Coordinates of C-alpha atoms in Angstrom, one line a residue:
M1 CA 188.6 163.8 159.3
N2 CA 189.0 161.4 161.3
M3 CA 188.3 158.1 159.9
N4 CA 186.3 155.9 162.4
M5 CA 183.9 158.9 162.2
I6 CA 182.7 158.4 158.5
P7 CA 180.3 155.1 159.2
V8 CA 178.4 157.9 161.6
I9 CA 178.2 160.3 158.8
I10 CA 177.5 157.8 156.4
A11 CA 174.2 156.4 158.1
N12 CA 173.1 159.7 159.9
L13 CA 173.6 162.5 158.0
N14 CA 172.5 164.1 154.7
Y15 CA 175.7 165.8 153.2
S16 CA 177.3 166.0 149.6
I17 CA 181.1 167.0 148.4
C18 CA 183.2 169.1 146.7
E19 CA 186.0 166.8 145.6
Y20 CA 189.0 169.2 144.4
D21 CA 191.9 167.0 144.5
Y22 CA 192.3 162.9 144.9
K23 CA 191.3 162.3 148.7
F24 CA 191.4 158.3 147.9
C25 CA 195.1 158.5 147.7
K26 CA 196.9 159.1 150.9
Y27 CA 199.0 161.5 149.5
R28 CA 195.8 163.3 147.6
S29 CA 197.8 162.7 144.3
I30 CA 198.7 160.2 141.9
E31 CA 202.4 161.5 141.2
K32 CA 203.4 162.8 144.5
H33 CA 202.3 159.1 145.6
K34 CA 204.6 157.1 143.4
F35 CA 207.6 160.1 143.5
S36 CA 207.5 159.3 147.4
E37 CA 207.3 155.5 147.5
G38 CA 208.4 155.0 144.1
L39 CA 205.3 152.7 143.6
D40 CA 201.7 153.2 141.4
C41 CA 199.3 154.6 143.6
D42 CA 196.8 151.0 145.0
C43 CA 195.2 153.5 147.4
Q44 CA 192.0 152.5 146.3
N45 CA 192.8 148.9 147.5
Q46 CA 193.7 149.6 150.8
Q47 CA 191.5 151.0 154.0
H48 CA 192.3 154.6 153.7
G49 CA 191.3 154.4 150.1
K50 CA 187.7 152.2 150.4
M51 CA 186.8 154.5 153.7
I52 CA 186.9 157.6 151.3
S53 CA 185.1 155.9 148.7
A54 CA 182.4 154.7 151.0
F55 CA 182.4 158.1 152.2
M56 CA 181.8 159.5 149.1
H57 CA 179.4 156.8 148.3
G58 CA 177.1 158.3 151.4
A59 CA 176.5 161.8 149.4
D60 CA 173.6 162.8 148.3
T61 CA 175.7 165.0 145.7
I62 CA 179.7 165.3 144.4
F63 CA 181.0 168.1 142.7
W64 CA 184.0 167.5 140.6
M65 CA 186.4 169.6 139.0
S66 CA 186.7 168.1 135.5
E67 CA 185.7 165.4 134.0
K68 CA 189.1 164.2 133.8
Q69 CA 189.4 163.9 137.3
K70 CA 185.3 162.1 137.9
N71 CA 186.6 159.8 135.0
I72 CA 189.4 159.0 137.0
Y73 CA 187.6 158.2 140.3
L74 CA 185.0 156.0 138.3
Q75 CA 187.6 153.8 136.9
R76 CA 189.1 153.1 140.7
F77 CA 185.7 153.1 142.5
K78 CA 183.0 151.9 139.8
F79 CA 180.0 152.2 142.3
L80 CA 180.3 156.1 142.3
E81 CA 178.4 155.7 138.8
N82 CA 175.5 155.7 141.0
N83 CA 175.4 158.7 142.7
K84 CA 174.5 162.3 141.7
N85 CA 177.8 163.4 139.8
I86 CA 178.2 167.1 138.4
V87 CA 181.8 168.6 137.1
L88 CA 181.7 171.8 138.5
S89 CA 184.9 173.4 136.7
S90 CA 185.2 176.5 138.6
V91 CA 183.2 178.6 141.1
F92 CA 184.1 182.6 140.6
D93 CA 181.9 184.7 142.3
T94 CA 181.2 187.9 140.7
E95 CA 183.1 190.3 142.2
T96 CA 185.6 188.2 141.2
L97 CA 184.5 187.5 137.5
D98 CA 184.3 191.8 137.7
L99 CA 187.9 192.5 138.7
L100 CA 189.2 190.1 136.5
S101 CA 186.8 191.4 133.2
D102 CA 188.4 194.7 134.2
V103 CA 192.0 194.0 134.2
R104 CA 191.6 192.0 130.8
K105 CA 189.8 195.8 129.4
K106 CA 192.8 197.3 130.7
S107 CA 195.3 195.8 129.5
E108 CA 195.8 196.7 125.7
R109 CA 199.8 197.0 126.2
R110 CA 201.2 193.9 127.1
N111 CA 205.1 192.9 127.8
N112 CA 206.4 190.3 126.2
K113 CA 207.6 188.1 129.6
W114 CA 205.9 184.9 130.2
L115 CA 204.4 184.3 133.6
I116 CA 205.3 181.5 135.8
I117 CA 204.0 180.6 138.9
N118 CA 207.0 179.8 141.4
S119 CA 206.0 177.4 143.4
P120 CA 208.2 175.8 146.1
S121 CA 206.4 172.3 145.3
W122 CA 207.7 169.9 143.0
I123 CA 204.6 168.3 141.1
K124 CA 203.6 172.3 140.1
G125 CA 206.4 171.9 138.0
A126 CA 208.1 175.5 138.3
S127 CA 211.5 174.2 136.7
E128 CA 209.9 172.3 133.6
S129 CA 208.0 175.9 132.8
E130 CA 211.7 177.6 133.2
K131 CA 213.6 175.1 131.4
F132 CA 210.9 175.3 128.6
C133 CA 210.9 179.0 128.1
E134 CA 214.9 179.0 128.0
E135 CA 214.5 176.5 125.8
N136 CA 212.4 178.4 123.3
G137 CA 213.9 181.7 124.3
Y138 CA 211.1 183.0 126.0
D139 CA 211.2 186.2 128.2
Y140 CA 209.9 185.0 131.6
E141 CA 209.1 186.7 134.9
L142 CA 208.9 184.4 138.3
V143 CA 206.2 184.9 140.3
W144 CA 205.4 183.7 144.1
N145 CA 204.8 185.4 147.5
I146 CA 202.7 188.2 146.1
D147 CA 198.9 189.5 147.2
H148 CA 196.0 188.1 144.3
D149 CA 195.8 191.8 143.8
Q150 CA 199.5 192.1 142.9
L151 CA 199.3 188.7 140.6
L152 CA 196.3 189.8 138.6
K153 CA 198.0 193.3 137.7
K154 CA 200.9 191.6 136.5
M155 CA 198.5 188.9 134.0
G156 CA 196.9 192.4 132.7
L157 CA 200.9 193.4 131.5
S158 CA 202.0 189.9 130.7
K159 CA 202.0 188.2 127.6
G160 CA 201.0 184.8 128.7
L161 CA 201.3 181.9 131.6
I162 CA 203.2 179.3 131.4
F163 CA 202.1 175.9 133.4
Q164 CA 203.4 172.8 133.4
P165 CA 202.5 170.2 136.3
L166 CA 203.8 166.9 136.9
G167 CA 200.9 165.8 138.1
G168 CA 197.0 166.0 137.8
D169 CA 195.9 169.3 138.4
T170 CA 191.8 169.4 138.6
C171 CA 191.0 172.8 137.4
P172 CA 194.1 175.4 138.6
R173 CA 192.4 178.4 139.0
V174 CA 195.4 180.7 138.3
V175 CA 194.8 179.3 134.4
I176 CA 191.0 180.4 134.2
E177 CA 191.8 183.7 136.2
A178 CA 195.5 184.1 133.4
K179 CA 192.7 183.3 130.4
L180 CA 190.0 185.7 131.7
S181 CA 192.9 188.9 132.2
G182 CA 193.6 188.1 128.7
C183 CA 196.9 185.6 128.7
E184 CA 197.9 183.4 126.7
L185 CA 198.1 180.3 127.6
I186 CA 201.1 177.3 127.6
L187 CA 200.0 174.0 129.5
N188 CA 200.4 170.4 129.3
D189 CA 198.0 167.5 129.8
N190 CA 198.1 167.5 133.8
V191 CA 195.7 171.0 133.2
Q192 CA 192.8 168.4 133.9
H193 CA 190.4 170.6 132.4
K194 CA 192.2 172.4 129.6
E195 CA 190.6 169.9 126.9
E196 CA 186.8 170.7 128.4
C197 CA 183.9 171.9 125.7
W198 CA 183.6 175.2 128.1
F199 CA 187.4 176.1 128.4
K200 CA 189.1 174.8 124.9
D201 CA 189.3 177.6 122.2
K202 CA 187.0 179.6 123.9
D203 CA 187.4 183.5 124.1
P204 CA 187.7 184.8 127.6
E205 CA 184.0 186.2 126.6
S206 CA 182.6 183.0 126.6
I207 CA 184.3 181.6 129.5
E208 CA 183.5 184.6 131.5
K209 CA 179.9 184.0 130.5
H210 CA 180.1 180.1 131.2
L211 CA 181.2 180.9 134.7
R212 CA 178.7 183.6 135.7
E213 CA 176.0 181.0 134.4
N214 CA 177.5 178.3 136.3
F215 CA 177.9 180.1 139.8
I216 CA 174.8 180.7 139.7
N217 CA 173.5 177.0 138.9
F218 CA 176.3 175.2 141.8
W219 CA 174.4 177.9 144.3
N220 CA 171.2 176.6 143.3
Q221 CA 171.8 173.7 143.3
I222 CA 173.0 173.8 147.5
E223 CA 170.0 175.8 148.0
G224 CA 168.0 173.1 146.3
L225 CA 169.7 170.1 148.4
I226 CA 169.3 172.1 151.7
T227 CA 165.4 172.7 150.8
K228 CA 164.9 169.6 149.4
K229 CA 161.5 168.0 150.5
E230 CA 161.6 164.3 150.5
T231 CA 158.7 163.0 148.2
I232 CA 156.3 160.1 148.7
S233 CA 155.6 157.4 145.8
G234 CA 152.6 155.2 147.5
Y235 CA 151.8 151.8 145.4
T236 CA 149.3 148.8 145.7
T237 CA 148.0 146.5 143.2
T238 CA 144.6 145.6 142.4
L239 CA 142.4 142.7 140.3
N240 CA 138.8 142.5 140.7
C241 CA 138.6 144.7 143.9
I242 CA 134.7 145.0 143.7
D243 CA 133.7 141.7 143.5
Q244 CA 136.0 140.7 146.2
K245 CA 135.0 143.5 148.0
Y246 CA 138.0 145.2 149.1
P247 CA 137.8 149.4 149.8
F248 CA 140.0 150.1 147.2
E249 CA 139.1 152.9 146.7
Q250 CA 139.3 154.7 150.2
S251 CA 142.9 153.2 150.5
I252 CA 144.0 154.8 147.8
K253 CA 142.8 158.3 149.2
S254 CA 144.3 157.4 152.3
M255 CA 147.6 157.4 150.4
L256 CA 146.6 160.4 148.6
A257 CA 146.5 162.3 151.6
F258 CA 150.5 162.4 152.1
C259 CA 151.7 160.4 149.0
D260 CA 153.4 162.9 145.8
Q261 CA 152.7 159.9 143.8
V262 CA 150.2 156.6 144.3
V263 CA 150.9 153.9 141.7
V264 CA 148.5 151.3 140.9
V265 CA 148.9 148.6 138.8
D266 CA 145.7 146.7 137.3
G267 CA 145.9 142.8 137.0
G268 CA 143.3 142.8 134.8
S269 CA 140.1 143.4 136.4
S270 CA 136.8 142.7 135.1
D271 CA 134.1 143.8 137.4
G272 CA 134.3 147.6 136.8
T273 CA 137.5 147.9 139.0
W274 CA 139.4 149.4 136.2
E275 CA 136.9 152.0 135.6
A276 CA 137.0 152.8 138.6
L277 CA 140.7 153.7 139.0
E278 CA 140.1 156.0 135.5
L279 CA 137.6 157.8 137.6
L280 CA 139.9 158.4 140.3
S281 CA 142.6 159.2 138.0
N282 CA 140.4 162.1 136.4
Q283 CA 140.3 163.7 139.3
D284 CA 143.7 163.4 140.6
D285 CA 147.0 164.0 138.2
R286 CA 149.0 162.2 141.4
L287 CA 147.1 159.1 140.7
I288 CA 149.1 156.6 137.8
I289 CA 147.0 153.9 136.9
E290 CA 148.8 151.1 134.6
K291 CA 147.1 148.0 133.2
R292 CA 149.4 144.4 133.1
K293 CA 147.3 141.6 132.6
R294 CA 148.3 138.0 133.7
D295 CA 147.5 134.7 133.2
W296 CA 146.1 133.8 136.1
S297 CA 144.9 130.7 135.3
H298 CA 148.5 129.7 135.1
P299 CA 149.3 127.0 137.8
R300 CA 151.8 129.1 139.3
F301 CA 149.8 132.2 138.9
A302 CA 149.9 133.1 142.8
V303 CA 153.8 134.5 141.9
F304 CA 152.3 137.2 139.9
D305 CA 151.6 138.8 143.3
G306 CA 155.2 140.0 144.3
L307 CA 155.8 140.3 140.2
Q308 CA 152.4 143.0 140.1
K309 CA 154.2 144.9 143.1
A310 CA 157.5 144.8 142.1
Y311 CA 156.4 146.3 139.1
A312 CA 154.3 148.9 140.8
R313 CA 157.3 150.0 142.7
S314 CA 159.5 150.4 139.6
L315 CA 156.8 153.3 138.2
C316 CA 157.4 154.9 141.3
T317 CA 159.6 158.1 141.0
G318 CA 159.6 159.4 145.3
D319 CA 162.4 159.5 147.5
W320 CA 160.1 157.0 149.3
C321 CA 157.9 154.2 148.5
W322 CA 155.1 153.4 150.6
Q323 CA 153.4 149.4 150.0
M324 CA 149.5 148.8 150.8
D325 CA 147.3 146.3 149.6
S326 CA 144.2 147.6 148.4
D327 CA 142.2 146.1 151.9
E328 CA 145.0 148.7 154.3
I329 CA 143.8 152.5 155.0
V330 CA 145.8 154.6 156.8
H331 CA 144.4 156.8 159.4
E332 CA 144.0 160.5 158.8
K333 CA 146.0 161.4 162.1
D334 CA 149.0 159.9 160.5
V335 CA 149.5 161.5 157.7
S336 CA 151.3 164.3 159.7
K337 CA 153.5 161.2 161.4
I338 CA 154.6 159.8 157.8
K339 CA 155.9 163.1 156.7
N340 CA 157.5 163.7 159.8
L341 CA 159.1 160.1 159.6
I342 CA 161.0 161.0 156.3
T343 CA 163.1 163.2 157.7
Q344 CA 164.3 161.6 160.9
M345 CA 165.0 158.5 159.4
P346 CA 169.0 157.4 159.3
K347 CA 170.6 157.2 155.9
S348 CA 171.5 153.2 157.2
A349 CA 167.7 152.8 157.4
H350 CA 166.0 151.3 154.1
L351 CA 163.2 149.5 154.7
L352 CA 160.8 150.1 157.9
A353 CA 158.5 147.4 159.4
L354 CA 155.4 149.8 160.9
P355 CA 152.3 149.1 162.9
V356 CA 148.9 146.9 161.7
I357 CA 145.6 147.2 163.2
E358 CA 144.5 143.6 162.1
Y359 CA 140.9 144.2 162.9
W360 CA 138.6 140.9 163.4
G361 CA 135.0 140.8 162.7
S362 CA 134.6 144.7 163.9
D363 CA 136.8 147.5 165.0
E364 CA 135.5 146.5 168.4
K365 CA 138.7 143.3 168.3
V366 CA 141.8 144.0 166.7
R367 CA 143.4 140.6 166.7
I368 CA 146.7 139.1 169.0
D369 CA 147.0 136.0 166.9
V370 CA 149.1 137.9 164.1
N371 CA 152.4 140.0 164.1
P372 CA 151.5 143.7 164.7
W373 CA 153.7 145.2 162.0
K374 CA 154.1 144.5 158.3
W375 CA 156.9 146.2 155.9
R376 CA 156.0 149.8 154.6
L377 CA 158.1 152.2 153.9
S378 CA 161.5 151.5 152.4
R379 CA 163.7 154.2 150.1
N380 CA 163.3 153.7 146.4
H381 CA 166.4 152.5 145.8
K382 CA 166.6 150.6 142.3
H383 CA 167.4 147.5 143.9
I384 CA 164.6 147.3 146.0
T385 CA 161.8 145.2 144.8
H386 CA 159.4 142.1 145.6
G387 CA 160.1 138.2 145.3
I388 CA 160.8 135.8 146.6
P389 CA 163.7 135.7 148.7
K390 CA 167.0 133.3 148.6
G391 CA 166.8 129.9 149.8
L392 CA 163.0 129.9 149.3
R393 CA 163.0 130.4 145.9
T394 CA 162.5 127.0 143.3
V395 CA 161.0 125.5 140.2
D396 CA 158.6 123.1 139.4
E397 CA 158.6 120.3 137.1
D398 CA 158.0 123.2 134.5
G399 CA 160.6 125.5 135.2
N400 CA 158.1 127.4 136.6
L401 CA 159.7 129.5 139.3
H402 CA 157.6 129.4 143.0
S403 CA 157.8 129.6 146.4
L404 CA 159.2 126.8 149.4
P405 CA 156.8 127.8 152.6
G406 CA 158.1 130.6 154.2
S407 CA 157.5 133.3 152.0
D408 CA 154.7 135.1 151.0
G409 CA 156.2 135.7 147.4
C410 CA 156.0 139.4 147.6
N411 CA 159.2 139.9 150.1
Y412 CA 161.2 143.0 150.1
I413 CA 164.4 141.7 148.5
D414 CA 167.2 142.3 146.3
S415 CA 167.0 142.4 142.5
E416 CA 170.4 141.0 141.3
T417 CA 170.9 138.6 144.6
Y418 CA 167.5 137.7 145.9
E419 CA 168.7 138.5 149.5
V420 CA 166.2 139.6 152.2
I421 CA 166.2 143.6 152.6
P422 CA 167.0 144.4 155.7
C423 CA 164.5 146.1 158.2
L424 CA 164.6 148.2 161.1
N425 CA 161.5 146.9 163.3
F426 CA 159.7 148.5 166.6
Y427 CA 159.0 145.1 167.5
D428 CA 161.4 143.4 169.7
Q429 CA 161.9 139.9 171.6
N430 CA 160.2 141.2 174.7
I431 CA 157.2 142.3 173.1
H432 CA 157.1 139.2 171.2
N433 CA 157.4 137.4 174.3
L434 CA 154.5 139.5 176.1
R435 CA 152.2 139.1 173.1
V436 CA 153.2 135.1 173.4
N437 CA 152.4 135.1 176.6
A438 CA 148.8 137.0 176.0
L439 CA 147.9 134.6 173.3
S440 CA 147.9 132.3 176.7
G441 CA 145.2 133.7 178.4
N442 CA 147.7 136.1 181.0
E443 CA 144.6 138.9 181.4
D444 CA 148.0 140.8 182.7
A445 CA 149.3 140.4 179.7
V446 CA 146.8 141.0 176.9
Q447 CA 145.8 144.3 178.7
A448 CA 149.7 145.4 179.0
Y449 CA 150.0 144.3 175.4
E450 CA 147.0 146.8 174.8
N451 CA 148.2 149.3 176.1
W452 CA 151.9 148.7 174.7
L453 CA 150.3 148.5 171.2
N454 CA 147.9 152.0 171.8
N455 CA 151.3 153.3 172.7
V456 CA 152.7 152.5 169.3
I457 CA 150.1 153.6 167.4
E458 CA 149.7 157.1 168.7
N459 CA 153.6 157.4 168.3
L460 CA 154.2 155.6 165.1
P461 CA 151.7 156.0 161.6
G462 CA 150.6 152.8 160.5
V463 CA 147.6 151.0 158.4
H464 CA 144.3 149.6 159.5
H465 CA 144.2 146.4 157.6
Y466 CA 140.4 145.2 156.8
S467 CA 140.7 141.8 155.5
W468 CA 139.3 140.0 158.3
Y469 CA 136.3 142.8 159.5
D470 CA 134.4 141.2 157.1
L471 CA 134.4 137.8 158.2
E472 CA 131.7 136.3 156.1
R473 CA 133.4 137.8 153.0
K474 CA 136.7 136.5 153.8
I475 CA 135.6 132.8 154.3
H476 CA 134.0 132.9 150.7
T477 CA 137.3 134.6 149.6
Y478 CA 139.1 131.3 151.4
K479 CA 136.5 129.2 149.5
N480 CA 136.9 130.6 146.2
Y481 CA 140.4 132.3 145.8
W482 CA 143.1 132.2 149.0
S483 CA 143.0 128.1 149.3
K484 CA 144.1 128.0 145.5
H485 CA 146.6 130.8 146.4
W486 CA 148.9 128.9 148.2
Q487 CA 148.6 125.9 146.5
S488 CA 149.6 127.8 143.6
L489 CA 152.6 129.5 145.1
Y490 CA 154.2 126.5 147.1
N491 CA 153.3 123.6 144.0
I492 CA 151.4 121.9 146.6
E493 CA 148.3 119.3 145.2
Q494 CA 145.6 119.5 148.3
E495 CA 142.2 117.6 147.7
D496 CA 139.2 119.6 148.2
T497 CA 138.2 117.0 151.7
A498 CA 136.8 117.4 154.6
E499 CA 140.4 117.2 156.5
N500 CA 141.7 119.6 154.5
N501 CA 138.6 122.5 155.2
M502 CA 140.1 124.4 158.1
F503 CA 136.3 125.7 158.7
F504 CA 134.0 123.2 158.6
D505 CA 134.1 119.7 158.3
K506 CA 132.8 119.1 154.8
K507 CA 134.5 119.6 151.7
W508 CA 134.1 123.2 150.1
A509 CA 132.2 121.8 147.3
D510 CA 129.2 121.2 149.7
V511 CA 128.9 124.1 151.9
S512 CA 126.7 126.6 151.7
D513 CA 126.3 130.6 151.9
D514 CA 124.1 130.1 154.7
E515 CA 126.6 128.1 156.7
I516 CA 129.4 130.8 155.2
K517 CA 127.5 133.2 157.1
Q518 CA 126.5 131.6 160.8
L519 CA 130.3 130.9 161.0
S520 CA 131.3 134.7 160.4
I521 CA 128.6 135.4 162.8
E522 CA 130.1 133.0 165.8
L523 CA 133.7 133.7 164.4
K524 CA 133.1 137.2 165.4
D525 CA 131.0 136.5 169.0
K526 CA 133.7 134.0 170.1
M527 CA 137.1 134.5 168.5
G528 CA 139.2 137.5 168.9
G529 CA 141.0 135.8 165.7
W530 CA 142.3 132.4 164.2
I531 CA 144.7 130.9 162.3
F532 CA 143.6 128.4 159.8
H533 CA 146.1 126.2 159.6
N534 CA 144.4 124.0 162.2
K535 CA 140.8 123.8 162.3
V536 CA 138.9 126.3 164.6
D537 CA 138.4 125.3 168.1
F538 CA 135.3 127.2 169.8
K539 CA 136.7 126.1 173.4
K540 CA 140.1 128.1 173.0
P541 CA 138.2 131.1 172.3
T542 CA 141.5 133.6 171.5
P543 CA 141.8 136.9 173.5
H544 CA 141.9 140.3 171.3
V545 CA 142.6 143.8 172.4
Y546 CA 140.6 146.8 171.6
I547 CA 142.4 150.4 170.1
E548 CA 141.4 153.0 171.3
R549 CA 141.3 155.6 168.4
G550 CA 138.6 153.9 166.4
Q551 CA 138.6 153.5 162.7
P552 CA 139.6 156.1 159.8
E553 CA 137.0 159.0 158.9
I554 CA 137.1 157.3 156.0
M555 CA 135.8 153.8 156.3
K556 CA 133.1 154.6 159.1
N557 CA 130.5 154.7 156.7
V558 CA 131.6 151.8 154.0
K559 CA 129.1 149.1 154.4

């Protein structure tokens, strides 16, 4: 194999490996290495060994010839423990096993000779086996360069086989054939399968039965790998979604349209959300609901958002994970796209960003002032979780974890290092520049951005986000929740003053419901979006775009 091809294979192909020797060693044998160079094999520390181990780590399944062989690999490359490892022993087809059974049954009269495989390769130990016979007065015959039928015939007539290789022989076929032919065996410890339970002290009939079952199991495994359907687990979190007017039931149902499993972790709802989840789960056993209460009065309660997502993810069993918030909906036209997407992704892609349609006040306006993407689809690798990334993690004066500005507390991070998981994204710098130009009011840029976004949505699956669809509801949640959330996450104390209220020129405590309703109407009519880091300025209306395909059907009758 051309070693330069290994990274390409790992990144782009699904494959399994049947390892029958020690390819990490440049001699494919630890003992041959020492014989040739006079030094112990250290290929695991050299470029060759590292490339081979990476190739093996990229495999869906590794089939080993013996337990001992597998353990020698794992001692050198501990990370291979995370692979799917199957000790195969040897695979004999039915025709060969029938032939060996027939040889055994016809071998009533045997001579007193021991067979020695007279291989010219020193590591097969022919000279040592011959010396052993001479020292013990055994009659023997050297066999080599004869066809397979002749060898089996000799096995059926001989007393036994002496095989004493000078290096590790993972699961020598000739030893198994001799045993199934009715031969006695004299072996050394370099025959690496000789102590395994299916072989040691077993009669030929028991071994034959094992090998027949092994043949079926092996090809079932291969067929399963070839025809395997990759599965998707969707996951989300809930907390008093009824009071918050989140379309959580529609969100869950939209995931059930393409997911093999949907996990919902509830934070201790008291408004009927949990009871609604119970009803849904009784209707579809793919829906797994878990209650994980948190102390939402804790000063750092905002950190729990990421912890809830991380816990929901940990319950996912699919090959892929699809994360959504309870105000996000998948369009019915995207169901087939998602299923196709997971079959086409390169193996090197662990996390994908996909389109988000951010409504503003209705489905007539889609925002330009926010990024049109979100981390969405990821491989279900155990090291991928949610939380605050390294560099933004800090603690308050009481030792409670919180974030520095720059994270929402729910980033995709490595569970051990807290490093951000690299993301594959369709949104590049050129499109970002176009969006910024559109925000400045350039009509040609707005039209170009609208065309681009419509094209992206037609080709990639995404979600429709209803966070700012009902602006009156959203302003209420800012008043009652979100302002406190960000203060909790970033450990910021902010007084309720007119200066700190980006919606009104007064304290939140003095804002009436009628004022919120009136502002929501103005925002819907006069603006195409607004990021409330600064006070709203109706003299600078934010541009918006229109999405042609419309809302998901499941949302069209939702008030």
